[in-house]
CSV table of C-alpha atoms and ligand atoms in Angstrom, one decimal:
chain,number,residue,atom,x,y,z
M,1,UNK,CA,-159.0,222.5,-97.7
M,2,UNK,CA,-156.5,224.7,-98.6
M,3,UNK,CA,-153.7,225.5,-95.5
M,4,UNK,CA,-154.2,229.5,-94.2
M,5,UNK,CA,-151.9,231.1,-92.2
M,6,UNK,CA,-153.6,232.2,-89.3
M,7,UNK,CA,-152.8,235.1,-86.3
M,8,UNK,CA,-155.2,234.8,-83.6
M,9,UNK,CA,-154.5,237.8,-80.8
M,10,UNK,CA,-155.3,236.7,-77.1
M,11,UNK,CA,-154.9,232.4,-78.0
M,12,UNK,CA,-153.1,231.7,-75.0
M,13,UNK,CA,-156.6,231.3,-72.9
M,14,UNK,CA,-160.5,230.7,-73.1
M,15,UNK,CA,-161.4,231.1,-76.9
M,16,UNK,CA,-158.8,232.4,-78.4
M,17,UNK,CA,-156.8,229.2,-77.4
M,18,UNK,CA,-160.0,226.9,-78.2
M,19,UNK,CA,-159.5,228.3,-81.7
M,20,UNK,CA,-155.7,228.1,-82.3
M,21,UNK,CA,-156.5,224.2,-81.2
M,22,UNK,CA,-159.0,224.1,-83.8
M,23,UNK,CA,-156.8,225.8,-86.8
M,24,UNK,CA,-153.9,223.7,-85.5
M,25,UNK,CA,-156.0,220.3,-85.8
M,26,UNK,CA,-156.8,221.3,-88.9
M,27,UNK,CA,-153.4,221.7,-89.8
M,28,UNK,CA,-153.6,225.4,-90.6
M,29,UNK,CA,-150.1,227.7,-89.7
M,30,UNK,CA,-151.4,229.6,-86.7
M,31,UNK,CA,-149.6,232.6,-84.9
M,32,UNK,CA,-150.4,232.7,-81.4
M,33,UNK,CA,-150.2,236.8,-80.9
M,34,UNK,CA,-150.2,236.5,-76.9
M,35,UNK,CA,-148.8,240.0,-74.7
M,36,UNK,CA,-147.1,237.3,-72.6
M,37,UNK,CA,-144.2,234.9,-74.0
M,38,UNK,CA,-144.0,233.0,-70.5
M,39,UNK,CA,-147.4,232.6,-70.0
M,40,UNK,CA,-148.5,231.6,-73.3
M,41,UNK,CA,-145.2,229.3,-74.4
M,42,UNK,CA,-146.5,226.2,-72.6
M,43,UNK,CA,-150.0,226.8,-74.1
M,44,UNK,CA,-148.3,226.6,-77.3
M,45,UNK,CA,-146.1,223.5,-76.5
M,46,UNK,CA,-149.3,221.7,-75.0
M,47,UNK,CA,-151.0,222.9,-78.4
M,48,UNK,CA,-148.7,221.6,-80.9
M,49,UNK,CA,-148.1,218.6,-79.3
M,50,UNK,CA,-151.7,217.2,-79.3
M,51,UNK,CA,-152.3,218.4,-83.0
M,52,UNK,CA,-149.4,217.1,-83.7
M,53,UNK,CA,-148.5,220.1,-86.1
M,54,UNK,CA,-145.2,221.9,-85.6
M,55,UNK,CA,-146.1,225.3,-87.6
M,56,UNK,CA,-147.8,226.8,-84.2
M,57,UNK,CA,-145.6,229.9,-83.7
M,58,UNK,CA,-145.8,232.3,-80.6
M,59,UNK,CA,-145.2,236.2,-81.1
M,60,UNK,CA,-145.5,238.9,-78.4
M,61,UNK,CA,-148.2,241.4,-79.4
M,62,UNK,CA,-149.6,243.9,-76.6
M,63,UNK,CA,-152.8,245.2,-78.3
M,64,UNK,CA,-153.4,247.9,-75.7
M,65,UNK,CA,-150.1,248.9,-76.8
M,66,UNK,CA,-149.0,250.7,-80.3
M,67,UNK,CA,-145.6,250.3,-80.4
M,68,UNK,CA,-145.9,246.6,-79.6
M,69,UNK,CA,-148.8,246.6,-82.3
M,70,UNK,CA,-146.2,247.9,-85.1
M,71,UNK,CA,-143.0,245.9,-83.6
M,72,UNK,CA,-145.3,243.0,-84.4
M,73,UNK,CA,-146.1,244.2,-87.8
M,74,UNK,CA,-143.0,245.0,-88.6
M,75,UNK,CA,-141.5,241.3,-87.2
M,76,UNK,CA,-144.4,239.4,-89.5
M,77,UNK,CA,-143.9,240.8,-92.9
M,78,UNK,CA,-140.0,240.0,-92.4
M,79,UNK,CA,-140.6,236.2,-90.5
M,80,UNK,CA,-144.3,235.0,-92.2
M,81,UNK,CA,-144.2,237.0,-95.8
M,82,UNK,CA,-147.8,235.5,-96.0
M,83,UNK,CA,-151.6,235.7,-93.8
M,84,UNK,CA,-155.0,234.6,-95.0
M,85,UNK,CA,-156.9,235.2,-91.6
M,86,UNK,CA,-156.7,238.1,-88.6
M,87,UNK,CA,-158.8,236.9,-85.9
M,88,UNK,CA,-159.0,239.5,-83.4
M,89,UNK,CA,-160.0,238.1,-80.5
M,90,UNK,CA,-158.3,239.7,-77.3
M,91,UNK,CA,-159.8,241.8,-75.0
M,92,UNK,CA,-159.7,244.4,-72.2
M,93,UNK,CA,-163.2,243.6,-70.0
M,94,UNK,CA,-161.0,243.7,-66.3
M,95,UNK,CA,-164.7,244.4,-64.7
M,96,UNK,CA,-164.3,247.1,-61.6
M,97,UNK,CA,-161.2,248.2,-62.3
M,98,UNK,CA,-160.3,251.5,-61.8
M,99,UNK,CA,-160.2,254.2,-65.1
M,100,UNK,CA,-157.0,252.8,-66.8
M,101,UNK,CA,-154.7,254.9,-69.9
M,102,UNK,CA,-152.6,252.4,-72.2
M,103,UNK,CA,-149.2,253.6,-72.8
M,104,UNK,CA,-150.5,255.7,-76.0
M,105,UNK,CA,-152.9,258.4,-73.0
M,106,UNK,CA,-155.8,256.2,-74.6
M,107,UNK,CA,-158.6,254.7,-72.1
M,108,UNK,CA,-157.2,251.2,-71.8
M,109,UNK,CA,-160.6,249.4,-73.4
M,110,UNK,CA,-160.9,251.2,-76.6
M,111,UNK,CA,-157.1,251.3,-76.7
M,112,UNK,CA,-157.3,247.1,-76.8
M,113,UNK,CA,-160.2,246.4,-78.2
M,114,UNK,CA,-161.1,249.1,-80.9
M,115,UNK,CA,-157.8,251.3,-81.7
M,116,UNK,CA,-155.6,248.3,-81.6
M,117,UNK,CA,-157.4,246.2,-83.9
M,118,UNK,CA,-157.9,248.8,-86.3
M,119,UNK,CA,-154.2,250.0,-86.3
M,120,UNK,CA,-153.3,246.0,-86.8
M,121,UNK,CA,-155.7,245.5,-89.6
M,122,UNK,CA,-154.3,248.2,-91.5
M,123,UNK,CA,-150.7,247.5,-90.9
M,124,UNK,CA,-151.1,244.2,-92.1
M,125,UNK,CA,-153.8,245.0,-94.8
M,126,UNK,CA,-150.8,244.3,-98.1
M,127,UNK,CA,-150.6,240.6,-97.0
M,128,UNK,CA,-153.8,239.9,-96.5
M,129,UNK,CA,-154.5,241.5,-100.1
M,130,UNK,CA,-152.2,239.0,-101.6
M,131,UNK,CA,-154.8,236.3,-100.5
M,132,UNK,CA,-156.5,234.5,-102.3
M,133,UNK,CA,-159.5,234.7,-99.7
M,134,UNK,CA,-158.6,237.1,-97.2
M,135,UNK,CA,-161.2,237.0,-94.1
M,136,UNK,CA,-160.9,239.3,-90.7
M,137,UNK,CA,-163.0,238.6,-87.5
M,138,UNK,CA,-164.2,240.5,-84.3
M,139,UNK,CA,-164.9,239.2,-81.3
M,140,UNK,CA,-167.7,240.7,-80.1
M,141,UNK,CA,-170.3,240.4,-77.3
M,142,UNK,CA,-174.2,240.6,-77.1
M,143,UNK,CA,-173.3,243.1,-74.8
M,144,UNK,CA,-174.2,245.3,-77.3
M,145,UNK,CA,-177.6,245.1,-76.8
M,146,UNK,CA,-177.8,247.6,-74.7
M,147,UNK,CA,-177.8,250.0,-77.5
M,148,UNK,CA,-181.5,248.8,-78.2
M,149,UNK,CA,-181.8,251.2,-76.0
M,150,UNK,CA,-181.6,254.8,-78.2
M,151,UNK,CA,-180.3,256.7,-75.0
M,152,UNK,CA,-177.3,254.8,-75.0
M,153,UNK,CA,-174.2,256.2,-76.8
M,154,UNK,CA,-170.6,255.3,-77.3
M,155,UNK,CA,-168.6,258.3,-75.0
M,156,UNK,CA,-166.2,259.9,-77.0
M,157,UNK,CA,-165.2,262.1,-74.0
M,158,UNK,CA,-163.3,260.3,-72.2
M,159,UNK,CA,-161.2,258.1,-74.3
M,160,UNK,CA,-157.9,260.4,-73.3
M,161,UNK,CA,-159.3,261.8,-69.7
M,162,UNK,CA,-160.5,260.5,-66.6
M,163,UNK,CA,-164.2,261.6,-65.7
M,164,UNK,CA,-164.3,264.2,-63.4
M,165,UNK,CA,-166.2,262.3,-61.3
M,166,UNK,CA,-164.2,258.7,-61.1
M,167,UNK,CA,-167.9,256.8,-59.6
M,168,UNK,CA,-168.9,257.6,-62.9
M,169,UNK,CA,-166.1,255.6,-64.7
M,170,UNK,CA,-167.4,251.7,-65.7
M,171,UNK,CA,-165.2,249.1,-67.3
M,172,UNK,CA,-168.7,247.5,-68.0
M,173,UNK,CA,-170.2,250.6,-69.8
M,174,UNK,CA,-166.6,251.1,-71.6
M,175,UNK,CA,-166.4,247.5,-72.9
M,176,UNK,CA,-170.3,248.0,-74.2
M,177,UNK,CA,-169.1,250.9,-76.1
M,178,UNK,CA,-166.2,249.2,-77.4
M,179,UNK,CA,-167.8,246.6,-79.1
M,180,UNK,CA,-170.2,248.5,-80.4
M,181,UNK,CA,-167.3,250.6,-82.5
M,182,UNK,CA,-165.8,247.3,-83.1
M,183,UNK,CA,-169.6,246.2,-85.1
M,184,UNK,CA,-169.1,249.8,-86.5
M,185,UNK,CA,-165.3,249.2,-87.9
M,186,UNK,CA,-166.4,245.4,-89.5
M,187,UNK,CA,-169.1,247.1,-91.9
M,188,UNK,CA,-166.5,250.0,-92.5
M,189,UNK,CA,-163.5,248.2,-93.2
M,190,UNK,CA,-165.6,245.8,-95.4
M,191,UNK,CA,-166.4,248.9,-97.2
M,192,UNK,CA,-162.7,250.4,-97.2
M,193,UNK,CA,-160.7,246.9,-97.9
M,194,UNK,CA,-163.8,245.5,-100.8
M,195,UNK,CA,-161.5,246.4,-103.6
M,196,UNK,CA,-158.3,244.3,-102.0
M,197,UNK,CA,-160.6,241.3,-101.6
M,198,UNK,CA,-160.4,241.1,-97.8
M,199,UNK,CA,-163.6,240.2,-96.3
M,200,UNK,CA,-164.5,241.6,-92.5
M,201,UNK,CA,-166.8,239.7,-90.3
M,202,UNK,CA,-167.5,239.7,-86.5
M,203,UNK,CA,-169.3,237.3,-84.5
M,204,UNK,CA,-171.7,238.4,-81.2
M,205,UNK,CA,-170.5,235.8,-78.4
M,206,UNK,CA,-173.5,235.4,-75.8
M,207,UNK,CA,-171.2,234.0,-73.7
M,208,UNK,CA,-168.4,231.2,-73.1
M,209,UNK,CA,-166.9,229.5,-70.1
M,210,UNK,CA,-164.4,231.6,-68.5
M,211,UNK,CA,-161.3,230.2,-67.1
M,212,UNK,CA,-159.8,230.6,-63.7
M,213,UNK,CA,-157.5,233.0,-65.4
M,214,UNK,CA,-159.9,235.5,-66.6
M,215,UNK,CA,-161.8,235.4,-63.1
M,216,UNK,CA,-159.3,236.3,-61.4
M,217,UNK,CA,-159.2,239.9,-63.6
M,218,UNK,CA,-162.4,241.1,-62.7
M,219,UNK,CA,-162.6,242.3,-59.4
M,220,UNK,CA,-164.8,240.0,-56.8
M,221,UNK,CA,-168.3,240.9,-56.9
M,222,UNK,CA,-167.8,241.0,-60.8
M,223,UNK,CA,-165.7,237.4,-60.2
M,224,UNK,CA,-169.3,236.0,-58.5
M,225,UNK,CA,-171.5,237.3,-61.5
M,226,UNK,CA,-169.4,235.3,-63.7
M,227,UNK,CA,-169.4,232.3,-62.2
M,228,UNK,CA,-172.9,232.3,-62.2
M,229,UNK,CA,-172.9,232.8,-65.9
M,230,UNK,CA,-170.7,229.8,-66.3
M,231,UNK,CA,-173.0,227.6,-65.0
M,232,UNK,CA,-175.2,228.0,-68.4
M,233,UNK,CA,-172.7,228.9,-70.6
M,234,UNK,CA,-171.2,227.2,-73.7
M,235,UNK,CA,-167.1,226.2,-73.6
M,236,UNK,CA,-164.7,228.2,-75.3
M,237,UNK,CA,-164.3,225.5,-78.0
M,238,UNK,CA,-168.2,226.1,-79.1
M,239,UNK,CA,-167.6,229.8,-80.2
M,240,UNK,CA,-164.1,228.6,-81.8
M,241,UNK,CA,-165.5,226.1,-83.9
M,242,UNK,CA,-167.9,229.2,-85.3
M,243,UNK,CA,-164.1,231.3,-85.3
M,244,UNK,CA,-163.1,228.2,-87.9
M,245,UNK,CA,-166.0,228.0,-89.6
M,246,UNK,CA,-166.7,231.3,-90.2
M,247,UNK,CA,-163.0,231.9,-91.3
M,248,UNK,CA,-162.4,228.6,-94.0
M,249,UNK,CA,-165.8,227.8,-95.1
M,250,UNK,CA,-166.7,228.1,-98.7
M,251,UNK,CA,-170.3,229.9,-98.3
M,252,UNK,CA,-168.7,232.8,-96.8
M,253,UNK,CA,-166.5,233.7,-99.2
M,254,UNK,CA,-168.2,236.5,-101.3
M,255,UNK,CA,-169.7,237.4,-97.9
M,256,UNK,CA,-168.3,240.6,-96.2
M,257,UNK,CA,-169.3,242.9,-93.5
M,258,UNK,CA,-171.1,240.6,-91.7
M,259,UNK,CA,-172.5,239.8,-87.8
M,260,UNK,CA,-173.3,236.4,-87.0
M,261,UNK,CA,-175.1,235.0,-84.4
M,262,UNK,CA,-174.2,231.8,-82.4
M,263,UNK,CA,-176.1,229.8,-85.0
M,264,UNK,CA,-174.3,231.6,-87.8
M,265,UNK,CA,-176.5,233.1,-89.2
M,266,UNK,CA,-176.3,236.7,-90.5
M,267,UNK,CA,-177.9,239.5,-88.2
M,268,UNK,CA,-180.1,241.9,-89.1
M,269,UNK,CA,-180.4,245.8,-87.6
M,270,UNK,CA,-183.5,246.3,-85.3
M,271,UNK,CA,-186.5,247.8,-85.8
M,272,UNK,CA,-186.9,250.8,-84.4
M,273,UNK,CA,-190.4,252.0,-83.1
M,274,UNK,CA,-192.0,248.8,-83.9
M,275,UNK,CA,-194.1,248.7,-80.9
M,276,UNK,CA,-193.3,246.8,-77.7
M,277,UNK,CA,-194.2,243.4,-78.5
M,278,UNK,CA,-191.4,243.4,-81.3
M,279,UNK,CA,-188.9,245.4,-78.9
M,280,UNK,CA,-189.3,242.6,-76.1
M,281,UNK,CA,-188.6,239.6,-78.6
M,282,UNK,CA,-185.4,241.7,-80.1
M,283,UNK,CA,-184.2,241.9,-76.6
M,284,UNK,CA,-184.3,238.6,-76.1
M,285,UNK,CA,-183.4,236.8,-79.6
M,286,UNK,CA,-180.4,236.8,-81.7
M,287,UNK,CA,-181.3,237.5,-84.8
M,288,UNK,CA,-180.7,241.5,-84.8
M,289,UNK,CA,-178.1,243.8,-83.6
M,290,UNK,CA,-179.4,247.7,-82.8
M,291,UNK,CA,-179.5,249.9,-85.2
M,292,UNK,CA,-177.3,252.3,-84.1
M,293,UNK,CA,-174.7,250.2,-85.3
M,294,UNK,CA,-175.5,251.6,-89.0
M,295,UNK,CA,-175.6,255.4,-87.6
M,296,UNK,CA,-173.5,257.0,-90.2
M,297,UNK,CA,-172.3,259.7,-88.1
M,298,UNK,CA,-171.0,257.8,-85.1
M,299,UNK,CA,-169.5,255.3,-87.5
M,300,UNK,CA,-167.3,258.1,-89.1
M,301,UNK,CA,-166.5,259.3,-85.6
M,302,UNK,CA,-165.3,255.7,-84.2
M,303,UNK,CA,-163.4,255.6,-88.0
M,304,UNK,CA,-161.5,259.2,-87.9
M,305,UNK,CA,-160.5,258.8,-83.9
M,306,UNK,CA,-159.3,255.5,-84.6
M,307,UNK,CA,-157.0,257.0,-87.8
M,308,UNK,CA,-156.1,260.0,-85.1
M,309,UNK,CA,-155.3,257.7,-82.4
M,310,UNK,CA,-153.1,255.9,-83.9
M,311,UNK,CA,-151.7,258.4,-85.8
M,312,UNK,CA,-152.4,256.1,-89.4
M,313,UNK,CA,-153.4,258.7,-91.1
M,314,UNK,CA,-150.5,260.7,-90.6
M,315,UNK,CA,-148.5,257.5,-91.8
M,316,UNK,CA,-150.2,257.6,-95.1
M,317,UNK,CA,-150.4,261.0,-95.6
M,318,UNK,CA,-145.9,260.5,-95.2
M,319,UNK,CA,-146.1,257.8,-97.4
M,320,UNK,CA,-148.0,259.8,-100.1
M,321,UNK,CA,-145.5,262.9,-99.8
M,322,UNK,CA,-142.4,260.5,-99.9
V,1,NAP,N1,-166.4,234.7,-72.3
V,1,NAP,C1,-167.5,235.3,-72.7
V,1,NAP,O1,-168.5,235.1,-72.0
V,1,NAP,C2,-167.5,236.3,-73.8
V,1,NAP,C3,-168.7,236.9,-74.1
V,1,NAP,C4,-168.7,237.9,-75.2
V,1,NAP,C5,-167.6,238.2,-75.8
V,1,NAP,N2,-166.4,237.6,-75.5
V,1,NAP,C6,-165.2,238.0,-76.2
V,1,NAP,O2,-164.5,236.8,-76.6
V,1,NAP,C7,-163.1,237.1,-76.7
V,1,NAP,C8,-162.3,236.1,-75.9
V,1,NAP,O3,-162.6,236.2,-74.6
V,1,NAP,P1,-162.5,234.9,-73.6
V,1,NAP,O4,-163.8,234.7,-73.0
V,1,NAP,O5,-161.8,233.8,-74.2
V,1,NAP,O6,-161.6,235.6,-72.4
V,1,NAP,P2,-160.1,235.2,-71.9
V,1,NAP,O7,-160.0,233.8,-71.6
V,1,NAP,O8,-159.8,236.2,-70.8
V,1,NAP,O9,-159.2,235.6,-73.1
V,1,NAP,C9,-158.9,236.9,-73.4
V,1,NAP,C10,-157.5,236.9,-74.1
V,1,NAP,O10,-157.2,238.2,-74.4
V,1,NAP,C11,-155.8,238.4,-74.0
V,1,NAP,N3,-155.6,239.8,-73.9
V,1,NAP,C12,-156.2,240.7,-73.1
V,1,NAP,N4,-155.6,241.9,-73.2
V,1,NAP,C13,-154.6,241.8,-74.1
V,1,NAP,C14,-153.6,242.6,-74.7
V,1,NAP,N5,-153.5,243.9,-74.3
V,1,NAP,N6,-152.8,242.1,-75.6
V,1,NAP,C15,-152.8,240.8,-76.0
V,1,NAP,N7,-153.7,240.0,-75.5
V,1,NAP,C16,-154.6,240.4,-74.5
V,1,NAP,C17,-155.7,237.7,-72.7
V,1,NAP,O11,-154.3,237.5,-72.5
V,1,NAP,P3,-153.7,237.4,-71.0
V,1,NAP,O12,-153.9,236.0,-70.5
V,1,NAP,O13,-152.3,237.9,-71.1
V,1,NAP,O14,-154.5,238.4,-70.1
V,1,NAP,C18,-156.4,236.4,-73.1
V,1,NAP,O15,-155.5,235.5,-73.8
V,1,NAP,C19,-162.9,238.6,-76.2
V,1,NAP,O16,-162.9,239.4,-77.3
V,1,NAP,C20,-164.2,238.8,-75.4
V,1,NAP,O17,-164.6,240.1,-75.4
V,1,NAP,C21,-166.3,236.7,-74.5
């Protein structure tokens, strides 16, 4: 197989470190994109020695934060001049925590796990056009199902203020929302970056072992849920071997805007209105994500906010004067 070079955001725990020890095994150049250097440098260490492959790199990326986003950028296309594969995998899901702003006044969820990829997708978009086979992936959650429910709604109201009403503020509901735009900006950006050749995928994880780490960010009652959960769930390394394979195999690669399920196969929108019997089985299966993950007017919303967040399209519209 042809050697990628590889960032993976969030690798220094849980999947996201799973993965770069996969890649790395394989003897793919990984960049380990990790908010702390002192945290994540043994990780790394521990990582290269036991593949036994030196071109493991560690880089400080905060994706909740845009300047650390473009410092990043800005660092890569002078130190790795090439990339074949973005995995964005970190993610802000600190359950019961109080309503949070990242440095950029933006609701610290959407700021990490929407805005952020989005602004690092597009500031690295020229490399991964000089790929020869240019692949993206989203970590996202079955979370989402949720929105099988056609009341629920991603809440654009409160991405740069508090709710009045602070009870009625919910990491849970926010992280649900966020990876619902995330679905929304794979099948966009598949559409936006087609004629450069980069393909965009996203995976929905039904869950993964979480380490002591990540327990200890939730807040207690949250902390108890989860370890329930990690009684039945898979380990990291089973969602990172569908990270590798989704990202180097062959079969996928005139595939594009596309949501796998843990079996890899490609998901499907709901039905909607097909009766009770069928809305019972897609709640439970895996085979389709809800359909308002195709609603053309929300996508466009999650796709302009995301270009006004982060001020991208202000940065092209510069670069087109200039
Ligand atoms: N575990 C599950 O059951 C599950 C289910 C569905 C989806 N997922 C998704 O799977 C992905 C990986 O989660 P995981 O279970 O492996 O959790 P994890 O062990 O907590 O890993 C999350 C990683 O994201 C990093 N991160 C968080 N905020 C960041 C920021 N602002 N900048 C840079 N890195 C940041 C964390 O770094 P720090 O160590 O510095 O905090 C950590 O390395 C996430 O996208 C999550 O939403 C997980």
């Amino acid at each position: 197989m042809k050697q990628r070079t590889v960032i993976i955001t969030g690798s220094n725990s849980g999947i996201g470190k799973a993965a770069t020890q996969k890649f790395a095994g394989e003897g793919h150049t990984v960049i380990m994109a990790c908010r702390s250097l002192e945290k994540s440098r043994p990780v790394r260490d521990q990582i290269a020695k036991e593949s036994g492959n030196n071109r493991v790199y560690l880089e400080e990326l905060d994706m909740g934060s845009f300047e650390s986003i473009r410092t990043f950028c800005s660092n890569f296309h002078e130190k790795y001049k090439d990339l074949d594969v973005l995995i964005h995998n970190a993610a802000y899901f600190n359950h019961g925590a109080p309503y949070k702003q990242s440095p950029d006044g933006i609701e610290i969820t959407f700021a990490t796990n929407v805005a952020g990829p989005f602004l690092m997708t597009m500031l690295l978009r020229d490399l991964l056009a000089q790929s020869d086979d240019a692949r993206i992936l989203h970590a996202g959650s079955n979370i989402i199902k949720h929105f099988l429910n056609p009341k629920k709604e991603i809440d654009f109201d409160h991405l740069q203020k508090e709710p009045a009403d602070p009870r009625s503020h919910s990491v849970y509901i926010n992280y649900r929302n966020s990876k619902m735009a995330l679905l929304m900006l794979t099948f966009r950006l598949a559409k936006e970056l087609a004629d450069s050749g980069i393909k965009t995928y996203s995976i929905q994880i039904n869950g993964a072992t979480m380490s002591k780490d990540a327990l200890m960010k939730v807040k207690p009652h949250w902390r108890l849920i989860a370890r329930i959960q990690n009684l039945f769930f898979r380990p990291p390394e089973f969602t990172a071997d569908l990270y590798y394979k989704i990202c180097t195999s062959d079969r996928y690669n005139k595939t594009t805007g596309a949501h796998f399920n843990h079996k890899l196969e490609i998901m499907k929108p709901a039905r909607v209105g097909a009766g009770i019997i069928t809305d019972i089985k897609q709640g439970f299966g895996a085979d389709v994500y809800p359909a308002y993950a195709l609603n053309e007017i929300v996508s466009e919303k999650v796709w302009n906010t995301c270009n006004e967040l982060t001020l991208f399209h202000k940065q092209q519209e510069k670069r087109s004067v200039f």
